[in-house]
mmCIF file of C-alpha atoms in Angstrom:
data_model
loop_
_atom_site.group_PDB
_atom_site.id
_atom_site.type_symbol
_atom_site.label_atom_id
_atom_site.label_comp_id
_atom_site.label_asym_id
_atom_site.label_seq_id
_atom_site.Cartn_x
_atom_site.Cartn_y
_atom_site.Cartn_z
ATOM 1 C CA UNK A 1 -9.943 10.479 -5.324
ATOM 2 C CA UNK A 2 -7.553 8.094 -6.724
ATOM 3 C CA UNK A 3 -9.890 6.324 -9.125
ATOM 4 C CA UNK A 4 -10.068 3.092 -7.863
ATOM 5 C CA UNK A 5 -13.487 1.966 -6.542
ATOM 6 C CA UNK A 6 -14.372 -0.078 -4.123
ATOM 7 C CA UNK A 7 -17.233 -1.870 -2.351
ATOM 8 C CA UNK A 8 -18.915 -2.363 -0.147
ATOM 9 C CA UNK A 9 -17.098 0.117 1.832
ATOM 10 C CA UNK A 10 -18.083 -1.434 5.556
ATOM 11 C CA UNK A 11 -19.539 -5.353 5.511
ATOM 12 C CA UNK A 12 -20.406 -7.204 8.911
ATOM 13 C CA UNK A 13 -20.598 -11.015 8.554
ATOM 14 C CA UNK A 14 -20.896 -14.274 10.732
ATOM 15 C CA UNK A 15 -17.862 -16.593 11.186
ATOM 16 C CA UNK A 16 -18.116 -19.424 8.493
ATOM 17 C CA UNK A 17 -19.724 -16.914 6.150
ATOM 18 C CA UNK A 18 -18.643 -15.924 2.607
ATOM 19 C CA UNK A 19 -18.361 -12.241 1.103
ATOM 20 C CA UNK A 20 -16.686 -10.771 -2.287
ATOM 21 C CA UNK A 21 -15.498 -7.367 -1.741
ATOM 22 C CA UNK A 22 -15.164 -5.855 -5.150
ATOM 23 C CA UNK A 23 -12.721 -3.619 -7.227
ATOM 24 C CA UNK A 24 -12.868 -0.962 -10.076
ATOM 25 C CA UNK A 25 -9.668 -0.047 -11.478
ATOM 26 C CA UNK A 26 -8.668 3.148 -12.484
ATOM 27 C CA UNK A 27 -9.824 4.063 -16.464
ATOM 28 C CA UNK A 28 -6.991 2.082 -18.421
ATOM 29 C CA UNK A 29 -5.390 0.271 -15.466
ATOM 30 C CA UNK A 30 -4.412 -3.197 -16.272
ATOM 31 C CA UNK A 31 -3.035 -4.112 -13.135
ATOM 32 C CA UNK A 32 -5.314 -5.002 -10.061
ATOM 33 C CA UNK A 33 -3.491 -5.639 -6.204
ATOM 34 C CA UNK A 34 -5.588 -7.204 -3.541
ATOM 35 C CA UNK A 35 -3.717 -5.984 -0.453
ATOM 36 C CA UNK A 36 -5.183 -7.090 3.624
ATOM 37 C CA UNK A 37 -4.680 -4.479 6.616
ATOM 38 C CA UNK A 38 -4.773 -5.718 10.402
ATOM 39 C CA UNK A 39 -3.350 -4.232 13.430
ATOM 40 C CA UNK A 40 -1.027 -7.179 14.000
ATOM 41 C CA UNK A 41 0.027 -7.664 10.375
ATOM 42 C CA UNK A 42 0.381 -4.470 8.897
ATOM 43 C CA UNK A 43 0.347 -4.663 4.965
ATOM 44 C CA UNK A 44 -0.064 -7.701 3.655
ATOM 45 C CA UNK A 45 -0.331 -7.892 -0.513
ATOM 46 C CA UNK A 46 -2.434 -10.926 -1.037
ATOM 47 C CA UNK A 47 -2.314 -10.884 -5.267
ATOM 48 C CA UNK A 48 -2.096 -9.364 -8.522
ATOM 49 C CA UNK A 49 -4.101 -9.740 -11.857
ATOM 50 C CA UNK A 50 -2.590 -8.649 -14.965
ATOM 51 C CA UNK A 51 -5.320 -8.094 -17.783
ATOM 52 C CA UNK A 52 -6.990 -11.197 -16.885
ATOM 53 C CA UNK A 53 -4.522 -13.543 -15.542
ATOM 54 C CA UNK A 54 -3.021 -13.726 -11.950
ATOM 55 C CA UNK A 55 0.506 -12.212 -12.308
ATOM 56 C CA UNK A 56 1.768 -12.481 -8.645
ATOM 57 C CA UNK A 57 0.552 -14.381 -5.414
ATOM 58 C CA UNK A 58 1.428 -13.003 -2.071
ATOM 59 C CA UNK A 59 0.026 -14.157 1.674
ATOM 60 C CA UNK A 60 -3.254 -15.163 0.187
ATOM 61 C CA UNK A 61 -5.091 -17.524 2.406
ATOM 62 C CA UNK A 62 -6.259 -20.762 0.767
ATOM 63 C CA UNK A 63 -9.765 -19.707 2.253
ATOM 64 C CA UNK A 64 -8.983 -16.445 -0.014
ATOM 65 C CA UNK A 65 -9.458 -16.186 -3.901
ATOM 66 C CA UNK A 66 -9.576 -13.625 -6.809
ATOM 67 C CA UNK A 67 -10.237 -13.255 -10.005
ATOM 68 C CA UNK A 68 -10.164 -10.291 -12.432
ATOM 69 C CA UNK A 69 -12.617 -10.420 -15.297
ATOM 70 C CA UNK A 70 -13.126 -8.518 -18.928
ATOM 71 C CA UNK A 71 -14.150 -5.603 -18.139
ATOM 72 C CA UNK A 72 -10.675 -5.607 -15.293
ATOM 73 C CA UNK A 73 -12.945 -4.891 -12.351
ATOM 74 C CA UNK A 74 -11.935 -7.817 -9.631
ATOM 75 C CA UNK A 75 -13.531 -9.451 -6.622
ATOM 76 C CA UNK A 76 -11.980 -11.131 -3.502
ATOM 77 C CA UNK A 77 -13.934 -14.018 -2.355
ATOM 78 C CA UNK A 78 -13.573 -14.781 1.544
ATOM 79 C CA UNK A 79 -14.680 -17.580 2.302
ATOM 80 C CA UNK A 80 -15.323 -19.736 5.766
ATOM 81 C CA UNK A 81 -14.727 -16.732 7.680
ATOM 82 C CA UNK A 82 -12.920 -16.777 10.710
ATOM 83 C CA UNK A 83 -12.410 -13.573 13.572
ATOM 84 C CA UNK A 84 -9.160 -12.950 11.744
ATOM 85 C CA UNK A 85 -10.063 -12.150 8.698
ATOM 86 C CA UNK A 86 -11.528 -8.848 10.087
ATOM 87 C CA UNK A 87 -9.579 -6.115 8.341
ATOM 88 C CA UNK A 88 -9.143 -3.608 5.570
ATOM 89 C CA UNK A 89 -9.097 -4.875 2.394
ATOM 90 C CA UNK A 90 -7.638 -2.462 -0.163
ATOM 91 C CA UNK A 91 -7.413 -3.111 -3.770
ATOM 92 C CA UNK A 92 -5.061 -1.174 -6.043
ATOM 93 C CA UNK A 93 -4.303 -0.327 -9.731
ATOM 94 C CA UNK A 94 -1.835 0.314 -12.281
ATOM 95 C CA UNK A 95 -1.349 0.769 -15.781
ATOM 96 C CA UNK A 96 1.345 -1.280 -16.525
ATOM 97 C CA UNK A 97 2.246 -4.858 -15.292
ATOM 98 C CA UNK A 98 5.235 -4.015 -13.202
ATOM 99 C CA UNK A 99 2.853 -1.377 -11.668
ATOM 100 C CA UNK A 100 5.447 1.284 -11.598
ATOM 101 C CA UNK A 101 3.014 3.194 -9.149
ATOM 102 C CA UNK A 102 0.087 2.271 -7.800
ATOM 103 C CA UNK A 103 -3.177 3.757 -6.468
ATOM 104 C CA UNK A 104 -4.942 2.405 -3.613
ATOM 105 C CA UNK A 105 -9.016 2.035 -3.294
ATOM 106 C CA UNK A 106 -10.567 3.309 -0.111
ATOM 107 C CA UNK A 107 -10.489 -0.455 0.790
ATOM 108 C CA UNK A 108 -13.458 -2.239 2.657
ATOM 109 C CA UNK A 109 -13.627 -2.634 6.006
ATOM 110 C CA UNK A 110 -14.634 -6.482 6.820
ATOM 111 C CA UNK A 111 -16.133 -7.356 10.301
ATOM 112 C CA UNK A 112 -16.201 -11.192 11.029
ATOM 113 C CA UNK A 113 -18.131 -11.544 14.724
ATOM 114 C CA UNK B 1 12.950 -12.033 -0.897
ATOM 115 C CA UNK B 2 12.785 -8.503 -0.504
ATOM 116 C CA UNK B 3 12.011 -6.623 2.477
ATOM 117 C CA UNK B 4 11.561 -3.218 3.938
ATOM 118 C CA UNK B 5 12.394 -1.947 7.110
ATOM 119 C CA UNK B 6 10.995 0.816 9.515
ATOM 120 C CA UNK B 7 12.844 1.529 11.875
ATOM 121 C CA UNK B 8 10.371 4.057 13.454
ATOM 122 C CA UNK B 9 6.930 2.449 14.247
ATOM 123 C CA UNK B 10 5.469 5.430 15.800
ATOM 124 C CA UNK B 11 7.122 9.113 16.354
ATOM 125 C CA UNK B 12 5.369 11.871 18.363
ATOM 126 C CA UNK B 13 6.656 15.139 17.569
ATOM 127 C CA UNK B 14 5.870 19.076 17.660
ATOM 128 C CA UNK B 15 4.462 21.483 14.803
ATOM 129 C CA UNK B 16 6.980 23.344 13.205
ATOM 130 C CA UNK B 17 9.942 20.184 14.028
ATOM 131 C CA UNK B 18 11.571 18.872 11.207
ATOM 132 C CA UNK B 19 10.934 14.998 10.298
ATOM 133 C CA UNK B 20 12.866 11.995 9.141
ATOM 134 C CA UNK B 21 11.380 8.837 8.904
ATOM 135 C CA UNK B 22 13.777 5.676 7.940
ATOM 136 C CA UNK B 23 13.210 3.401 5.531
ATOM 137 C CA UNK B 24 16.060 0.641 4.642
ATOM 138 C CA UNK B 25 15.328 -2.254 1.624
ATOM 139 C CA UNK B 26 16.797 -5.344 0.789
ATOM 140 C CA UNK B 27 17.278 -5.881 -3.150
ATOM 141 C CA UNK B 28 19.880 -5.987 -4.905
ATOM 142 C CA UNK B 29 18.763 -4.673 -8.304
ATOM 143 C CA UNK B 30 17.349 -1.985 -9.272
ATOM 144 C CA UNK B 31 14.460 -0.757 -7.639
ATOM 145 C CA UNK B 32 11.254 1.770 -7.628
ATOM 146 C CA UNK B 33 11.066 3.582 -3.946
ATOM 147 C CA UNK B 34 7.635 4.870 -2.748
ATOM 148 C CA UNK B 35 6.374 6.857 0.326
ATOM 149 C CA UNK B 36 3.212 6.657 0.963
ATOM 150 C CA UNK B 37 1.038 8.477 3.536
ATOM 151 C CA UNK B 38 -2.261 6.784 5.054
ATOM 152 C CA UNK B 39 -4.545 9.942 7.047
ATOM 153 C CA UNK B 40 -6.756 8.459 9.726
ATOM 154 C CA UNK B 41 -9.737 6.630 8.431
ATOM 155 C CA UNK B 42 -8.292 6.901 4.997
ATOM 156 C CA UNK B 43 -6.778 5.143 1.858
ATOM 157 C CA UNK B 44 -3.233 4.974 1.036
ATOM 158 C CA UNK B 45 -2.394 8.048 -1.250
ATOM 159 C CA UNK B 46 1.208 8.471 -2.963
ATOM 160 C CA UNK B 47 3.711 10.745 -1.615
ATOM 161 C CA UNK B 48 5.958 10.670 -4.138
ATOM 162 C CA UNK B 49 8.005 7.928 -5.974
ATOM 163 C CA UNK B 50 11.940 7.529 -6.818
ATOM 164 C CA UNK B 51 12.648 5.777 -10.391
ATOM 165 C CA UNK B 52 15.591 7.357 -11.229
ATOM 166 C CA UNK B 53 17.810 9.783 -11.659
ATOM 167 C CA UNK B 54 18.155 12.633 -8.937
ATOM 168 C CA UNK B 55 18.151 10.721 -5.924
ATOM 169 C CA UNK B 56 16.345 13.778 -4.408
ATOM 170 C CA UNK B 57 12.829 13.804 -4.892
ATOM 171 C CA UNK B 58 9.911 16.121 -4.013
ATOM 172 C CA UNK B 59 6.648 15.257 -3.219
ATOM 173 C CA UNK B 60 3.263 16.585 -2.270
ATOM 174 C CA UNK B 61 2.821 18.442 1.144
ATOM 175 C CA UNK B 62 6.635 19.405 1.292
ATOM 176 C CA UNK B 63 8.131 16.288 1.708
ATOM 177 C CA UNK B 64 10.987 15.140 -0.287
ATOM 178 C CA UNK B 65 13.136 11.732 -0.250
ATOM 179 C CA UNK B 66 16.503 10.921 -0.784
ATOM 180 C CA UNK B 67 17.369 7.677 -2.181
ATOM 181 C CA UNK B 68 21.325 7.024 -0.793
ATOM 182 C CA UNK B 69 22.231 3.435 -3.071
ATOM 183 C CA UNK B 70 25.135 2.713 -1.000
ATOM 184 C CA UNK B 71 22.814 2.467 1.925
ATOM 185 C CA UNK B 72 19.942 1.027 0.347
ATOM 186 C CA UNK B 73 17.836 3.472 2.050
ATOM 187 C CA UNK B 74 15.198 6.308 1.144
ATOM 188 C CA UNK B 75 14.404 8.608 4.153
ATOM 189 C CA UNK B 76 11.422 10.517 4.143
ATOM 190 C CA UNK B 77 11.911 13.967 5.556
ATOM 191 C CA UNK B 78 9.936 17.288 6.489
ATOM 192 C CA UNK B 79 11.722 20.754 7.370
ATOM 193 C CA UNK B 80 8.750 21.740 9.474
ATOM 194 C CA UNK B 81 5.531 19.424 10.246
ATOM 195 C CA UNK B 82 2.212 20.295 10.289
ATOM 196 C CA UNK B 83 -0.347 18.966 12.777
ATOM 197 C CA UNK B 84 -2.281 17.726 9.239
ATOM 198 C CA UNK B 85 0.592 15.124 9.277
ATOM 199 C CA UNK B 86 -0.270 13.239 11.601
ATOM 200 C CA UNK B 87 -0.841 9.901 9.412
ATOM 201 C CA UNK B 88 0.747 6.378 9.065
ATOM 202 C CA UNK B 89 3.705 6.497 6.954
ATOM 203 C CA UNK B 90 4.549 3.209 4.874
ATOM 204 C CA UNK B 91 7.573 2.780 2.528
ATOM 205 C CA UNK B 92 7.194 0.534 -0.321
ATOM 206 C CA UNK B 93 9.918 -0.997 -3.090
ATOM 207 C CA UNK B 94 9.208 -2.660 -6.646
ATOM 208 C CA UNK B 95 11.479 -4.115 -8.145
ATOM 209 C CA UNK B 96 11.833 -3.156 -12.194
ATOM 210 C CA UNK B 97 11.793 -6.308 -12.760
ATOM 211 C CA UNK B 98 8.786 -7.908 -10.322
ATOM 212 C CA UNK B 99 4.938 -7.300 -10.044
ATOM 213 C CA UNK B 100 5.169 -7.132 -6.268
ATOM 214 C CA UNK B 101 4.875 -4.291 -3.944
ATOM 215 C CA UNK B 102 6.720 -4.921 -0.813
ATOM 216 C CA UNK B 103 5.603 -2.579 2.134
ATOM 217 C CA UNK B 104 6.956 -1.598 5.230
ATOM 218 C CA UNK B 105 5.555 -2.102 8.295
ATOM 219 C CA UNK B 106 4.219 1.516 8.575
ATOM 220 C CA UNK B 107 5.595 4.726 10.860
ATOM 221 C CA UNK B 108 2.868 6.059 12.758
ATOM 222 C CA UNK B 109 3.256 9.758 13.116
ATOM 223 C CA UNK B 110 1.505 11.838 15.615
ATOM 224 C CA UNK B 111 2.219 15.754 15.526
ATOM 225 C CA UNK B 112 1.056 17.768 18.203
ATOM 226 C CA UNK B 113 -0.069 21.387 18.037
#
């Protein structure tokens, strides 16, 4: 268990829908990652939130957007979901803002039919 | 931009062969090296890391890295696999001085028993 929580852990939507998959650092960890998983694209890291504030923007759709609030648990809004977007979103932590290590969620598996 | 390359996207071997997965970056600063190790149906969970100093580093599970400058590379290898290795592989870099995880595209590796 690497501390970082995620949920829901399995979400089945429409196309042209709208989810938030949300994120619970690890006790103490500043630093939140948003990162996508497909078959076709591998890896992708989507963004980072330092503490409050975006710190780094990656392949991030413009459909796609984040936010990290007080308490540093985060949420990815999806929105006008296409068959695409199916994947595993994983969200990650770290403790300091160059995230000299970071540990991965579980992710959440997103279904778009 | 950095990048990271695997050279290996999917490698079938034996229990009881010995492993080496490659893993070349491009960057040329400093830089954090990461294995990671993804188990079917699972999250991402660290391997081990490379900051600095000996460029030979242990991990969990009997792996170990070595982190060759000159090459920009950081190898993962195994003496003797297990058929519990079987797992995606990914390398990552951070740069000291960048938010951003870079990933590679994965090594799949399936061990027979």
């Amino acid at each position: 268990d690497s501390g970082v929580t995620q949920t829901p852990k399995h979400l089945i939507t429409a196309t042209g829908q709208r989810v938030t998959l949300r994120c619970s650092p690890r006790s103490g960890d500043l630093s939140v990652y948003w990162y996508q998983q497909s078959l076709d694209q591998g890896l992708q890291f989507l963004i980072q939130y330092y503490n409050g504030e975006e710190r780094a923007k990656g392949n991030i759709l413009e459909r796609f957007s984040a936010q990290q609030f007080p308490d540093l648990h985060s949420e990815l809004n999806l929105s006008s979901l296409e068959l695409g977007d199916s994947a595993l979103y994983f969200c990650a932590s770290s403790g300091d803002i160059l995230g000299n290590t970071i540990y991965f969620g579980e992710g959440s598996w997103l279904t778009v039919v | 931009a950095q990048s990271v390359s695997q050279h290996n996207h999917h490698v079938i071997l034996s229990e009881a062969a010995s492993l080496e997965l490659g893993c070349n970056y491009s960057y040329g600063g400093t830089v954090n090296l990461f294995w990671y190790v993804q188990y079917p149906g699972q999250h991402l969970q660290l391997l081990l890391k490379y900051f600095s100093g000996d460029p030979l580093v242990k991990g969990i599970k009997g792996f170990e890295a070595e982190f060759i400058k000159s090459k920009f590379s950081f190898n993962l290898r195994k003496p003797s696999v297990q058929w519990s290795d079987t797992a995606e592989y990914f390398c990552a870099v951070n740069a000291n001085t960048g938010n951003q995880f870079y990933f590679g595209t994965g090594t799949s590796l399936t061990v027979i028993p």
